[in-house]
CSV table of C-alpha atoms in Angstrom, one decimal:
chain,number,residue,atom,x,y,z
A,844,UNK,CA,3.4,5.7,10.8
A,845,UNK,CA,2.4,2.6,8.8
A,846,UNK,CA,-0.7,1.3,10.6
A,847,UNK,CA,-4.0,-0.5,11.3
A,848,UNK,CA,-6.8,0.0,13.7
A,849,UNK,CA,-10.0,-2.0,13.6
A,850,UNK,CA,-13.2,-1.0,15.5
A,851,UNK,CA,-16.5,-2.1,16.1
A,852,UNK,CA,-16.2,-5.0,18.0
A,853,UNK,CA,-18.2,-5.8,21.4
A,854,UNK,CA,-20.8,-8.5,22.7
A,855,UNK,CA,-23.9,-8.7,20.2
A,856,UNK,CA,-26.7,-11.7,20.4
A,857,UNK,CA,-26.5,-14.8,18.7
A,858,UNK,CA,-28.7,-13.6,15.0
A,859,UNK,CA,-27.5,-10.4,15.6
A,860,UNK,CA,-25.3,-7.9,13.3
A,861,UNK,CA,-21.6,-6.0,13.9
A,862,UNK,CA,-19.9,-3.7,11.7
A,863,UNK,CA,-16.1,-4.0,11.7
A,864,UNK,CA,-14.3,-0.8,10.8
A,865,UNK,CA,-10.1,-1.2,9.9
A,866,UNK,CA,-8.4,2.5,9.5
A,867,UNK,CA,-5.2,2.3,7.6
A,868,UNK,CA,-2.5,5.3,7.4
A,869,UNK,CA,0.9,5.5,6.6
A,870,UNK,CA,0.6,3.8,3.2
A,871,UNK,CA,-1.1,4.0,0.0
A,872,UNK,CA,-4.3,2.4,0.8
A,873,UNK,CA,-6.3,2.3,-2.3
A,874,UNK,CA,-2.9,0.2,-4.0
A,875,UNK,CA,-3.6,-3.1,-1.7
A,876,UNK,CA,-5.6,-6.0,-1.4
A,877,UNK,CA,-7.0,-6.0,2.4
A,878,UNK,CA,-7.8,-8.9,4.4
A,879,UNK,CA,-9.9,-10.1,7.4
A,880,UNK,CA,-8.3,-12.4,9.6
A,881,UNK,CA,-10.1,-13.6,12.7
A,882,UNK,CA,-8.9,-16.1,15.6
A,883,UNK,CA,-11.1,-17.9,18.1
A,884,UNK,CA,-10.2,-17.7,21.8
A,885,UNK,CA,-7.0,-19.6,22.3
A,886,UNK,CA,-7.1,-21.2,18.9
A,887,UNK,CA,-5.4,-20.6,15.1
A,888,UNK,CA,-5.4,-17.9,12.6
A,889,UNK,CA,-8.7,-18.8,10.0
A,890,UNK,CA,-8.7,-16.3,7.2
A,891,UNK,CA,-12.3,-14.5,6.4
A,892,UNK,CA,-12.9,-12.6,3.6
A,893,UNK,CA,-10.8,-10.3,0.7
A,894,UNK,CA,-11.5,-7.4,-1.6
A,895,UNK,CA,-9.3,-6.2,-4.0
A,896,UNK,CA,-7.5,-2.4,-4.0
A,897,UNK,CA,-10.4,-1.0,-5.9
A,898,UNK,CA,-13.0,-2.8,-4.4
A,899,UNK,CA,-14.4,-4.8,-7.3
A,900,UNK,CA,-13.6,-7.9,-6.5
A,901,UNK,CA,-14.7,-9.6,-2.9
A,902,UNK,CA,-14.2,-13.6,-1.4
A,903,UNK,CA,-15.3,-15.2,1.2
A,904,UNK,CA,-14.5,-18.1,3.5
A,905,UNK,CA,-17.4,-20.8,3.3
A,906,UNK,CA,-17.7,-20.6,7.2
A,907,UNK,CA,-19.6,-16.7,6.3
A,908,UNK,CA,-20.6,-16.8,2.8
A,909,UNK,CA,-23.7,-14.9,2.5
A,910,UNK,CA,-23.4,-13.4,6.4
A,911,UNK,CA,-20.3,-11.2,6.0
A,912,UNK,CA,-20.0,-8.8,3.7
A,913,UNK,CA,-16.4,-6.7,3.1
A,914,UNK,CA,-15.9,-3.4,1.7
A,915,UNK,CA,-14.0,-0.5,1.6
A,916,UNK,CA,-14.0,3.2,1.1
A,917,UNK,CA,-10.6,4.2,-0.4
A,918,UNK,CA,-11.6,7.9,0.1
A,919,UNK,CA,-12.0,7.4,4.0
A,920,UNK,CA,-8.9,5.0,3.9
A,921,UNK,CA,-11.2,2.3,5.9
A,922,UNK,CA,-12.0,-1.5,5.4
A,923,UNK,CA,-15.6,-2.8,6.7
A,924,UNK,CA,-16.7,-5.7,7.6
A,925,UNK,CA,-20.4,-6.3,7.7
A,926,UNK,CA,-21.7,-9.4,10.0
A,927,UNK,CA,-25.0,-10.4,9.8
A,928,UNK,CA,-26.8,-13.8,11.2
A,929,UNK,CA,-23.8,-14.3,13.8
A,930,UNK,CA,-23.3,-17.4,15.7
A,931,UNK,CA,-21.4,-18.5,18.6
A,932,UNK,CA,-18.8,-19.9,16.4
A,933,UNK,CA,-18.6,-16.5,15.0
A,934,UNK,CA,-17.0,-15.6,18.6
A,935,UNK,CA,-13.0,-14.1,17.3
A,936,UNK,CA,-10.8,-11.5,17.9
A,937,UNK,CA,-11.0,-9.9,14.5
A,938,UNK,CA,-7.8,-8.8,12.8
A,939,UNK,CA,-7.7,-6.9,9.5
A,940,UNK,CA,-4.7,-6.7,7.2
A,941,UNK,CA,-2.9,-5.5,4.3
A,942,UNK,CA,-2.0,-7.9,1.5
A,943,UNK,CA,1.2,-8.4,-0.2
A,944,UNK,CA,0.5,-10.7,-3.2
A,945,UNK,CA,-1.5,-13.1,-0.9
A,946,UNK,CA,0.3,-13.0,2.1
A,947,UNK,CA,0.2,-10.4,4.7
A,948,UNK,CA,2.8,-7.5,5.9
A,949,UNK,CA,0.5,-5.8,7.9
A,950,UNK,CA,-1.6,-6.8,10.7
A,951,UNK,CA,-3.8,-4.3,13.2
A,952,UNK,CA,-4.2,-5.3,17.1
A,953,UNK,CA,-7.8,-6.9,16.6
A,954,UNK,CA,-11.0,-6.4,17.6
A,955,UNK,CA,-13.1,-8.7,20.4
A,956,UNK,CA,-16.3,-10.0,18.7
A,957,UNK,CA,-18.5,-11.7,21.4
A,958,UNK,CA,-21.4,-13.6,20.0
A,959,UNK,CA,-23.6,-15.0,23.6
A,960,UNK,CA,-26.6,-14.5,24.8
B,1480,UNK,CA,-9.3,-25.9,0.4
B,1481,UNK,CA,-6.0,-26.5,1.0
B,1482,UNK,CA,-5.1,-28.3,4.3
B,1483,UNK,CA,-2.2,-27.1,6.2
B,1484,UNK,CA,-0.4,-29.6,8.9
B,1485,UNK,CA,2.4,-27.8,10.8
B,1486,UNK,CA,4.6,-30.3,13.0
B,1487,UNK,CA,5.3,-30.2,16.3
B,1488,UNK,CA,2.5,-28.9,17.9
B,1489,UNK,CA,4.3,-28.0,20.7
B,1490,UNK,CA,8.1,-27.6,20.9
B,1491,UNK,CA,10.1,-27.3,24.2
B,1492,UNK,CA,13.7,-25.8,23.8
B,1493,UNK,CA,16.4,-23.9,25.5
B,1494,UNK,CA,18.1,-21.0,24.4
B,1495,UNK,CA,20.4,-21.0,22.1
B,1496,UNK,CA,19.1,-24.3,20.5
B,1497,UNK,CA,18.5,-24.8,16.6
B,1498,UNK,CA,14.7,-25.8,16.1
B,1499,UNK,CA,12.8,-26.5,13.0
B,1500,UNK,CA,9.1,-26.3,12.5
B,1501,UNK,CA,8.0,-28.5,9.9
B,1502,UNK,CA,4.6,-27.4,7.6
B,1503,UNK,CA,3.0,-29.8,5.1
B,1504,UNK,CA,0.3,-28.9,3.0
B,1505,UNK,CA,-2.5,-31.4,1.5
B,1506,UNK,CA,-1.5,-30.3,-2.5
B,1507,UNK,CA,1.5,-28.7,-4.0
B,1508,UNK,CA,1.3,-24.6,-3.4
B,1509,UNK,CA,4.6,-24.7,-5.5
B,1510,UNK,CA,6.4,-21.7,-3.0
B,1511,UNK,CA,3.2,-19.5,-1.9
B,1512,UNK,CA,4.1,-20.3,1.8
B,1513,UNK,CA,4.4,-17.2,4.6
B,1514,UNK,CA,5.3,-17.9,8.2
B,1515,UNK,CA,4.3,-15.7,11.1
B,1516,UNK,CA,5.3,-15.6,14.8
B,1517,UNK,CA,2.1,-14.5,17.3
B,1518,UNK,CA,2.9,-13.7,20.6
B,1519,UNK,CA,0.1,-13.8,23.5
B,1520,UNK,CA,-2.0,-10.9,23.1
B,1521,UNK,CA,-0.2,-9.4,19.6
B,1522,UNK,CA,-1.3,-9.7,16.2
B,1523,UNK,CA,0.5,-11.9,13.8
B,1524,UNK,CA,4.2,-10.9,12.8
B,1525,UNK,CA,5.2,-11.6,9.4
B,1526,UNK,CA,8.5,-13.2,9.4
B,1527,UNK,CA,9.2,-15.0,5.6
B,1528,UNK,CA,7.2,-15.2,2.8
B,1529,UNK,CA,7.7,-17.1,-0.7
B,1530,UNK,CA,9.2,-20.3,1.5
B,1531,UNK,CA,12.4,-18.5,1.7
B,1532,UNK,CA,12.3,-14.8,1.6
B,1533,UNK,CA,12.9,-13.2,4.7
B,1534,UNK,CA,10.8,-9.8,5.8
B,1535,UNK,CA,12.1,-7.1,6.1
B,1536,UNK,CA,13.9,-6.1,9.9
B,1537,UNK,CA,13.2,-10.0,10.8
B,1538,UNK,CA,16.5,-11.6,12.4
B,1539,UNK,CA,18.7,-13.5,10.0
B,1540,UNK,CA,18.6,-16.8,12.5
B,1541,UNK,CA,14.9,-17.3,11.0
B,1542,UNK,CA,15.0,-18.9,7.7
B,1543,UNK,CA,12.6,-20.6,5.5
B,1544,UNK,CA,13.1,-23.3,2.9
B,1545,UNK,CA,11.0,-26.0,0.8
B,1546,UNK,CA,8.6,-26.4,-1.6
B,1547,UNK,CA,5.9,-28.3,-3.3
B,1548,UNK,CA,4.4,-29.7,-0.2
B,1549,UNK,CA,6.8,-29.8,2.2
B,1550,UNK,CA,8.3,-26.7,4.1
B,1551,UNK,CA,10.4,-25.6,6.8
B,1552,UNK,CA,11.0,-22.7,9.3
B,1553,UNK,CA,14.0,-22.7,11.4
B,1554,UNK,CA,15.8,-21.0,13.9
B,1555,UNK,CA,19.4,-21.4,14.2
B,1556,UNK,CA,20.2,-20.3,17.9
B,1557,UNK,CA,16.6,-19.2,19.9
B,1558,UNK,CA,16.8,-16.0,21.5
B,1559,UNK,CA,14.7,-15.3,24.6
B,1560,UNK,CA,12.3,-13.0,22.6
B,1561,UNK,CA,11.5,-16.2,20.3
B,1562,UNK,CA,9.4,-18.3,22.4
B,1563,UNK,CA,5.8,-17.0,20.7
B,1564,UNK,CA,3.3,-19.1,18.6
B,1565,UNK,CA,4.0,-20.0,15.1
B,1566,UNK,CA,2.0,-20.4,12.1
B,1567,UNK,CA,2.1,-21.3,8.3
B,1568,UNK,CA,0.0,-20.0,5.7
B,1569,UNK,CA,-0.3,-20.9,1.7
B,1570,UNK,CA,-2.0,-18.6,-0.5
B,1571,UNK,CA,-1.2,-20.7,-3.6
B,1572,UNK,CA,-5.2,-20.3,-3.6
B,1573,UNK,CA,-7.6,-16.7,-3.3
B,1574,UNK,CA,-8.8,-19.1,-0.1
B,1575,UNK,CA,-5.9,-18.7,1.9
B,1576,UNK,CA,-5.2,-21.2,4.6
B,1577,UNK,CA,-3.4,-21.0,8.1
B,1578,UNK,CA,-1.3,-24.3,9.9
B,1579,UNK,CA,-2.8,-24.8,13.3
B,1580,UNK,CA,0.3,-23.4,14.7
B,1581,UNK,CA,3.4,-24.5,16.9
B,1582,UNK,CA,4.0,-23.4,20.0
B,1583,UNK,CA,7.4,-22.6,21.0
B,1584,UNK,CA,8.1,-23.4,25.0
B,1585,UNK,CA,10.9,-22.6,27.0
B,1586,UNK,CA,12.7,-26.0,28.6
């Protein structure tokens, strides 16, 4: 079956860290772009962070350059998502998913990231 | 970045109505537009992508059309199952950017 499951999330204190964890199956993982989608409680879909199929090439949204950090590990079939320095406004469920030529095919059923103290 | 502006905000309708969501964006993105239907609790749901191409096992009521700047999803006779949240997205740019969504209410 073609799917997506993150991990990770939970309540962590405002300055702390998370590590997001997305297992993909049921496709060819290492052939995709991969995405990290995140949406605020009871507001819209803001878009993250990107790395390539090979992992050599990463972006960022402004809102967590230099605090986020994405990566992959074709041989596991996983994305990450590294989150350092969190704030309140970092509060989201997190969503990875699979890129098809910038948009996205593929979506998992989120994670709950909790930033409070 | 590239604003998105999707129009209504909110939509009441009954089934069977025709409704069209309108999605403006701040520079042209040419036809790099994707919508997606969310439904309380679910991830995202791709429904059309390039403005006009419809995904895969999405009902052929949906359809998408525009381009440039201007852009439009509609659905020609709403089903029960269609009342959900709606958004845009461009990814004429690697910074991809989402509408602010329409939601879709039963009259």
């Amino acid at each position: 079956e073609v799917q997506l499951l993150e991990s990770g999330g939970g309540l962590v204190q405002p300055g702390g860290f998370l590590r997001l964890s997305c297992a993909a199956s049921g496709f060819t993982f290492s052939s995709y772009a991969m995405s990290w989608v995140r949406q605020a409680p009871g507001k819209g879909l803001e878009w993250v962070s990107d790395i390539s199929g090979n992992g050599g090439s990463t972006y960022y949204a402004d809102s967590v350059k230099g605090r986020f950090t994405i990566s992959r590990d074709n041989s596991k079939n996983t994305l990450y998502l590294q989150m350092n320095s969190l704030k309140a406004e970092d509060t989201a469920v997190y969503y990875c998913a699979k890129e098809l030529g910038g948009y996205f095919d593929l979506w998992g059923r989120g994670t709950l990231v909790t930033v409070s103290s | 970045d590239i604003q998105m502006t999707q129009s209504p905000s909110t939509l009441s309708a009954s089934v069977r109505d025709r409704v069209t969501i309108t999605c403006r964006a701040s520079q042209s993105i040419s036809s790099w537009l994707a919508w997606y239907q969310q439904k309380p609790g679910k991830a995202p749901k791709l429904l059309i992508y390039k403005a006009s191409t419809l995904e895969s096992g999405v009902p052929s009521r949906f359809s998408g059309s525009g381009s440039g700047t201007e852009f439009t999803l509609t659905i020609s006779s709403l089903q029960p199952d269609d009342f959900a949240t709606y958004y845009c997205q461009q990814y004429n740019t690697y910074s991809t950017t989402f509408g602010q969504g329409t939601q879709l209410e039963i009259k």
